CSV table of N, CA, C and O in Angstrom, one decimal:
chain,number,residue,atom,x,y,z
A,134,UNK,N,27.6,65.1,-6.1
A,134,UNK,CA,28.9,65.1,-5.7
A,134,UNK,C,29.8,65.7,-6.8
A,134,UNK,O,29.9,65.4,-7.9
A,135,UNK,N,30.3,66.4,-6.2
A,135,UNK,CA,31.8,66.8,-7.2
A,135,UNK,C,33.4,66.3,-6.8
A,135,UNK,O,33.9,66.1,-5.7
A,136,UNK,N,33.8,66.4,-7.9
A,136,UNK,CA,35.2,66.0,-7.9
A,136,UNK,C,36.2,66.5,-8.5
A,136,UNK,O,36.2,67.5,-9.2
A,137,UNK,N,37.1,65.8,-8.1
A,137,UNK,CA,38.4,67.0,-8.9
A,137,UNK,C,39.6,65.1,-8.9
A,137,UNK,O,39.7,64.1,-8.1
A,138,UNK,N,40.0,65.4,-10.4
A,138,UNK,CA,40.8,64.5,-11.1
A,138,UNK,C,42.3,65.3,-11.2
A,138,UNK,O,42.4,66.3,-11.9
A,139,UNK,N,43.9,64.6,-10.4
A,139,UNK,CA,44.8,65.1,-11.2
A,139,UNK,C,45.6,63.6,-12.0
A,139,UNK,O,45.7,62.4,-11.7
A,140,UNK,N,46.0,64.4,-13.0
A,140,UNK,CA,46.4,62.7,-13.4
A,140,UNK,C,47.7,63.1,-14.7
A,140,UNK,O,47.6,64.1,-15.4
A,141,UNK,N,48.6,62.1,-14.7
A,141,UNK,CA,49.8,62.5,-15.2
A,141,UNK,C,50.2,61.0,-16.3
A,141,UNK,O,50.3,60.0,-15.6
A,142,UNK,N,50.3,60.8,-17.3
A,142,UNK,CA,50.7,59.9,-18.1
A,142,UNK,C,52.2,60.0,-18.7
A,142,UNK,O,52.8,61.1,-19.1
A,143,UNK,N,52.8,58.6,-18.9
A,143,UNK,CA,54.0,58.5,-18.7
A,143,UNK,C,54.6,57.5,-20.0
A,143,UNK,O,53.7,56.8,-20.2
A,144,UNK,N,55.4,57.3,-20.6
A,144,UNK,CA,56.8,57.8,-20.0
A,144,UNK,C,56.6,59.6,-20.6
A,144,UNK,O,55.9,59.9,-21.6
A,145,UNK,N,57.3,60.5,-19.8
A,145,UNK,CA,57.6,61.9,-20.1
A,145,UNK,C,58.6,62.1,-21.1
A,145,UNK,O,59.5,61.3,-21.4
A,146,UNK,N,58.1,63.4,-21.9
A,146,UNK,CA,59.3,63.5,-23.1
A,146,UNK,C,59.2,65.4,-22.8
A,146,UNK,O,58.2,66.1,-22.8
A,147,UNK,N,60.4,65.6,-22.7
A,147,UNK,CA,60.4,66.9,-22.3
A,147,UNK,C,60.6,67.9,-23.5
A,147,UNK,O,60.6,69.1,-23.5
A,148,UNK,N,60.7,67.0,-24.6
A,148,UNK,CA,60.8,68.0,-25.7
A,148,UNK,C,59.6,68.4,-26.2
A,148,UNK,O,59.2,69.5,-26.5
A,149,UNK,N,59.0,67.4,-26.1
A,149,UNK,CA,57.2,68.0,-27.2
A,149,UNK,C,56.8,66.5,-26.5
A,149,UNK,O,57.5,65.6,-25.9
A,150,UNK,N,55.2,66.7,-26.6
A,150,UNK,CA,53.8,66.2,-25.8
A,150,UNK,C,54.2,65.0,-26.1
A,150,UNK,O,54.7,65.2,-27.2
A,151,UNK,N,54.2,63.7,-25.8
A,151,UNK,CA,54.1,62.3,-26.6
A,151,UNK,C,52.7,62.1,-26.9
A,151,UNK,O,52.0,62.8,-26.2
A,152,UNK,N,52.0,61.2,-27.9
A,152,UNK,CA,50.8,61.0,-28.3
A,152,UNK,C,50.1,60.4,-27.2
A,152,UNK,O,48.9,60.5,-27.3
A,153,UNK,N,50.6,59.5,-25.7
A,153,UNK,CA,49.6,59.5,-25.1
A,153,UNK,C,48.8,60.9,-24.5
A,153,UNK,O,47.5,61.1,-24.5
A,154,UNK,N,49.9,62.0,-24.1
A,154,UNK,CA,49.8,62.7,-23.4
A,154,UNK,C,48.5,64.0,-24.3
A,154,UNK,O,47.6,64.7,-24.0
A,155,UNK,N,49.2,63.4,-25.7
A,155,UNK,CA,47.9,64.1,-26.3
A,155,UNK,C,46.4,63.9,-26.5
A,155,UNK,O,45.5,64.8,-26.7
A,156,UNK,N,46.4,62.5,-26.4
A,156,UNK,CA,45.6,62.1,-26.2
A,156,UNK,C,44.6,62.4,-24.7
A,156,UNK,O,43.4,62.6,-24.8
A,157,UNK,N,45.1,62.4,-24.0
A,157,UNK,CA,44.3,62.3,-22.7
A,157,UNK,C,44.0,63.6,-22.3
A,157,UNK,O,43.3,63.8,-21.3
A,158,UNK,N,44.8,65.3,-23.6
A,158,UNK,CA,44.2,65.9,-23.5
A,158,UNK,C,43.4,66.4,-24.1
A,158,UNK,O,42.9,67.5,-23.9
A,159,UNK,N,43.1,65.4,-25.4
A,159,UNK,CA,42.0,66.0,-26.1
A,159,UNK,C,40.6,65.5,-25.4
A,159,UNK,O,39.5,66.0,-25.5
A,160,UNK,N,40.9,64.0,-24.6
A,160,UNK,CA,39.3,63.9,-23.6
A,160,UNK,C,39.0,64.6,-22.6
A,160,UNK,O,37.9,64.6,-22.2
A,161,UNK,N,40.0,65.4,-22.0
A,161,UNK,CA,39.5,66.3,-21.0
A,161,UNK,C,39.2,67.5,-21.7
A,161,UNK,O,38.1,67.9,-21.4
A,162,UNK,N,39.8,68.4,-22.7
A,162,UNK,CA,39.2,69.2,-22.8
A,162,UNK,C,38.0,69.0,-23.6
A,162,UNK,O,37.2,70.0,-23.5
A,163,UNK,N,37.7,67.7,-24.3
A,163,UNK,CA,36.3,67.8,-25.3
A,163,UNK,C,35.0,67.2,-24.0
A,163,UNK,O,33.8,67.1,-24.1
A,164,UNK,N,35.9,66.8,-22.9
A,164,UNK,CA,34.4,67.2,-21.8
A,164,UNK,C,33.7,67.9,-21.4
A,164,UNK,O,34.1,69.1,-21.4
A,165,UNK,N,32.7,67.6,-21.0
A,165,UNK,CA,31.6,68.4,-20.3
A,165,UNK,C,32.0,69.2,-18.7
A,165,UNK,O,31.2,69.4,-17.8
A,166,UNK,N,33.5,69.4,-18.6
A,166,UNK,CA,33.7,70.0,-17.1
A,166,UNK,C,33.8,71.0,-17.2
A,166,UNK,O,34.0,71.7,-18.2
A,167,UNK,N,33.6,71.2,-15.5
A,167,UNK,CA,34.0,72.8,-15.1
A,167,UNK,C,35.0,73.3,-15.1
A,167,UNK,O,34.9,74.4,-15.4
A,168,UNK,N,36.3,73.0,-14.8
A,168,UNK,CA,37.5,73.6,-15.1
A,168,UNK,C,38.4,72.4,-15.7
A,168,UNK,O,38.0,71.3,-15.9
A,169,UNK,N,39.5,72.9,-16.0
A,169,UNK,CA,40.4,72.2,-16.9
A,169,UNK,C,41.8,73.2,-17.0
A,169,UNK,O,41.9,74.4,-17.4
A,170,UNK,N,42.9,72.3,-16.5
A,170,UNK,CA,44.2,72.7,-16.4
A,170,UNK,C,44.9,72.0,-16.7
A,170,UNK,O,45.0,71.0,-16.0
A,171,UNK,N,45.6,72.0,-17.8
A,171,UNK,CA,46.2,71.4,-18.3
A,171,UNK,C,47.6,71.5,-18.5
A,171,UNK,O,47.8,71.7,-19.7
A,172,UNK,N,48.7,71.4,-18.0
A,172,UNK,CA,50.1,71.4,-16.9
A,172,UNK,C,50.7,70.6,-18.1
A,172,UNK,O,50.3,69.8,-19.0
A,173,UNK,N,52.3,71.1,-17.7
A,173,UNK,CA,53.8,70.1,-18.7
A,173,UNK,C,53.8,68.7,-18.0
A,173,UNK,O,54.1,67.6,-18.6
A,174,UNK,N,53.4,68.8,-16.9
A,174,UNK,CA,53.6,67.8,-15.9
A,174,UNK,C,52.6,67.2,-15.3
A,174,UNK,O,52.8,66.6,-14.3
A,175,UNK,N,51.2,67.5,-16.0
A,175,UNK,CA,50.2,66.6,-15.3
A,175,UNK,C,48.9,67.8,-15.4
A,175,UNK,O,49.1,69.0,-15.3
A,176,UNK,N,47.6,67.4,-15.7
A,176,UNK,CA,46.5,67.6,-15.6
A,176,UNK,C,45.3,67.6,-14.3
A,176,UNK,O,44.8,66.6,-13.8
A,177,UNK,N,45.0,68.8,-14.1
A,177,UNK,CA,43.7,68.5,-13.4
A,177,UNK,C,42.1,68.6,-13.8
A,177,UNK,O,41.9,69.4,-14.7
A,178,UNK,N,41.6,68.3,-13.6
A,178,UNK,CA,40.2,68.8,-14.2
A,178,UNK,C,39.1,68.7,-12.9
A,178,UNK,O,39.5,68.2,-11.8
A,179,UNK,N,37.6,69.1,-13.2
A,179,UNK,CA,36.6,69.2,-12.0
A,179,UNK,C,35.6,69.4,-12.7
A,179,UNK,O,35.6,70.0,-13.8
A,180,UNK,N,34.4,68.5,-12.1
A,180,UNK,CA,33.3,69.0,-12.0
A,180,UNK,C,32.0,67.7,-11.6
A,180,UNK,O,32.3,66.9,-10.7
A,181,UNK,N,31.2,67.5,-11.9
A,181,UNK,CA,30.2,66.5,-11.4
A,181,UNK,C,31.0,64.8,-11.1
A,181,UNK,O,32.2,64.7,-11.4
A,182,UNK,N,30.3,64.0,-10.7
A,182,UNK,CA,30.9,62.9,-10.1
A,182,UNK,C,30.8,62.2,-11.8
A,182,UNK,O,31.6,61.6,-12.4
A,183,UNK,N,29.6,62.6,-12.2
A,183,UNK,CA,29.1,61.3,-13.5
A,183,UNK,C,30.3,61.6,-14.4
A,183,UNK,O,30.9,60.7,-15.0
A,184,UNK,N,30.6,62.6,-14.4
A,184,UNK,CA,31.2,63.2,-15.7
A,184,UNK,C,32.5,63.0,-15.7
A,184,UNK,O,33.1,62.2,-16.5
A,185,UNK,N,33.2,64.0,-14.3
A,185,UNK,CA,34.6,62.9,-13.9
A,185,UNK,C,34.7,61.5,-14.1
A,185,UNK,O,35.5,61.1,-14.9
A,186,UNK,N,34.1,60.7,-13.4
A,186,UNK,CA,34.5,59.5,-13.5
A,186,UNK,C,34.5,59.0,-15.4
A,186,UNK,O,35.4,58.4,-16.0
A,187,UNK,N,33.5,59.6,-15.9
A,187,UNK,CA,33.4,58.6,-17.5
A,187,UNK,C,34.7,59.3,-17.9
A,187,UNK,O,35.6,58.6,-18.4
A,188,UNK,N,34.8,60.5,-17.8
A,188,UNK,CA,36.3,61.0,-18.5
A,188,UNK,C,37.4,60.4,-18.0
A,188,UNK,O,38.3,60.0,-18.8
A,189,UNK,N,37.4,60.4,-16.6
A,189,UNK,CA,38.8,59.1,-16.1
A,189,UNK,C,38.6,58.1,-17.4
A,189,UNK,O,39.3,58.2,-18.4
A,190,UNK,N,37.5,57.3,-17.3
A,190,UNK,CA,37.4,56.3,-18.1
A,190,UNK,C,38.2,56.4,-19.3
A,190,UNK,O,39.3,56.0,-19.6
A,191,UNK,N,37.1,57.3,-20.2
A,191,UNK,CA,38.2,57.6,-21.4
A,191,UNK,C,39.7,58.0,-21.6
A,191,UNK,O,40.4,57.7,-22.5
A,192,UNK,N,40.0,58.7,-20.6
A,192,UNK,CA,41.5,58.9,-20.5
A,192,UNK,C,42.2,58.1,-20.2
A,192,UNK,O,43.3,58.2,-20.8
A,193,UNK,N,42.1,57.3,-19.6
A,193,UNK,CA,42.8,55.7,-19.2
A,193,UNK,C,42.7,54.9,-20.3
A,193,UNK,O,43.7,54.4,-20.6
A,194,UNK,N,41.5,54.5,-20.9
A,194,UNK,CA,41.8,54.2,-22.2
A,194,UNK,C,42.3,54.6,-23.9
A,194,UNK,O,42.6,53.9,-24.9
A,195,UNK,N,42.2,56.1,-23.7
A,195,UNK,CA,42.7,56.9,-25.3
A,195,UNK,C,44.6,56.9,-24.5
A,195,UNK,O,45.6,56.5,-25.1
A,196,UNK,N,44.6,57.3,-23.6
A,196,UNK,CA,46.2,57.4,-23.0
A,196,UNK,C,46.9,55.9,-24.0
A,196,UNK,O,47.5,55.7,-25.0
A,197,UNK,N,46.2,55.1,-22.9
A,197,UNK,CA,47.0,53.4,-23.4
A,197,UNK,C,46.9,52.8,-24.7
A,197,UNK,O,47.7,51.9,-25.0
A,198,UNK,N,46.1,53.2,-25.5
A,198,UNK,CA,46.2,52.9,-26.8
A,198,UNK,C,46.9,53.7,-27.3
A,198,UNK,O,47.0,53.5,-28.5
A,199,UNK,N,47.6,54.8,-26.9
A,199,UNK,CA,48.4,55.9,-27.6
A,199,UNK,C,49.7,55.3,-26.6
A,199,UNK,O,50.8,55.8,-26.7
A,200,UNK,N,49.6,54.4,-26.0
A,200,UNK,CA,51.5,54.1,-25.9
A,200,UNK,C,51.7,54.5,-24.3
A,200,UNK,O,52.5,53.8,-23.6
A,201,UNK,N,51.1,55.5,-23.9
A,201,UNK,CA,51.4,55.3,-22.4
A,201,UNK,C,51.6,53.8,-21.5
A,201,UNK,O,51.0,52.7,-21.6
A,202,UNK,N,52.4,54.2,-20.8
A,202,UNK,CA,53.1,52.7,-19.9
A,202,UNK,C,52.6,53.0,-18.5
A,202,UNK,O,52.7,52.0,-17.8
A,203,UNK,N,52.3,53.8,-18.1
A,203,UNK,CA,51.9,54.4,-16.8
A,203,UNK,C,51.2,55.7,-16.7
A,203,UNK,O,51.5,56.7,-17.4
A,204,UNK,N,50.1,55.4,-15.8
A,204,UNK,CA,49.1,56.2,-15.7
A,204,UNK,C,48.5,56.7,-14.2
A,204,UNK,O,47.5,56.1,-13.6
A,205,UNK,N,49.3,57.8,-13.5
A,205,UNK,CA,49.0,58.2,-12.5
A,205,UNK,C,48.1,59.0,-11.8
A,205,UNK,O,48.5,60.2,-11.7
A,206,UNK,N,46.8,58.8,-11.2
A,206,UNK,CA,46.0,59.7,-10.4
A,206,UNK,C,45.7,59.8,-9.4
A,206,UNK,O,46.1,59.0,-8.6
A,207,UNK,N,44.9,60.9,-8.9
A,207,UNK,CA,44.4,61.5,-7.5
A,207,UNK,C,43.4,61.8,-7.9
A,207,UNK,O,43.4,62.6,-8.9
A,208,UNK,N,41.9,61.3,-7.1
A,208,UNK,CA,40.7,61.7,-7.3
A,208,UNK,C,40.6,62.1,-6.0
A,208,UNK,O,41.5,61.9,-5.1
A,209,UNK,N,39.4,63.1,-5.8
A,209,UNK,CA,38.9,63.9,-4.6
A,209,UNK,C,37.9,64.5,-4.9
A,209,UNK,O,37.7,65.3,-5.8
A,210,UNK,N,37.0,64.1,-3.7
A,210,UNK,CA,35.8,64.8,-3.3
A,210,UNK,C,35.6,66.0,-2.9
A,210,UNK,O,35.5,66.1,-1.7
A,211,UNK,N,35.3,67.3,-3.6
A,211,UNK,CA,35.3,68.6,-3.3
A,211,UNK,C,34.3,69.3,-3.1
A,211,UNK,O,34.3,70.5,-3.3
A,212,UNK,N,33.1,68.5,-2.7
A,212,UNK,CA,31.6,69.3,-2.6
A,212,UNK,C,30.9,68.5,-3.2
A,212,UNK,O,31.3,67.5,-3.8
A,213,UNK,N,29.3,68.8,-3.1
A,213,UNK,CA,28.3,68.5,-3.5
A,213,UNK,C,27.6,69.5,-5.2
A,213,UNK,O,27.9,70.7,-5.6
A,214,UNK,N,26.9,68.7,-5.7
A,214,UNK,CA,27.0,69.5,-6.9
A,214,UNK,C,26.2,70.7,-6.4
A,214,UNK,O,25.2,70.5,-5.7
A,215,UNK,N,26.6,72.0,-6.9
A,215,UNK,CA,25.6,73.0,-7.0
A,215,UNK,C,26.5,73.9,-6.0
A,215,UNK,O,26.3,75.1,-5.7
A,216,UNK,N,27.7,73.0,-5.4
A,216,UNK,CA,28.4,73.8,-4.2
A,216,UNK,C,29.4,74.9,-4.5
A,216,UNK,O,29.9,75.5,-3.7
């Protein structure tokens, strides 16, 4: 199964990244996925079910120890692996 993660951590600072937000993007990009978009306003990423889910993991936890207060996502099913 594959998936696709978008997910947005909060509170926002429109001048420069706050440290959760840096944080949750250095676990997605140092994953093992297939794509990776990384947005002012929120992140997507994609690829196997195993892999998505442990990186949610990590991102939910490197986020909250970095100060985020709120942590918003959308998971979805977009195929089977290999699809």
């Amino acid at each position: 199964m594959r998936l696709r993660v978008e997910f947005t951590t909060e509170p926002f600072d429109l001048d420069e990244a706050p440290p959760h937000a840096e944080a949750a993007r250095e676990v997605v990009q140092g994953a093992d996925l297939d794509a990776v978009d990384v947005g002012p306003f929120g992140t997507t990423a994609e690829g196997r079910a195993e892999v998505v889910l442990a990186t949610v993991d990590e991102v939910l936890r490197a986020s909250l120890r970095a100060g985020a207060t709120r942590v918003s996502l959308q998971l979805n099913v977009v195929g089977e692996d290999g699809s």
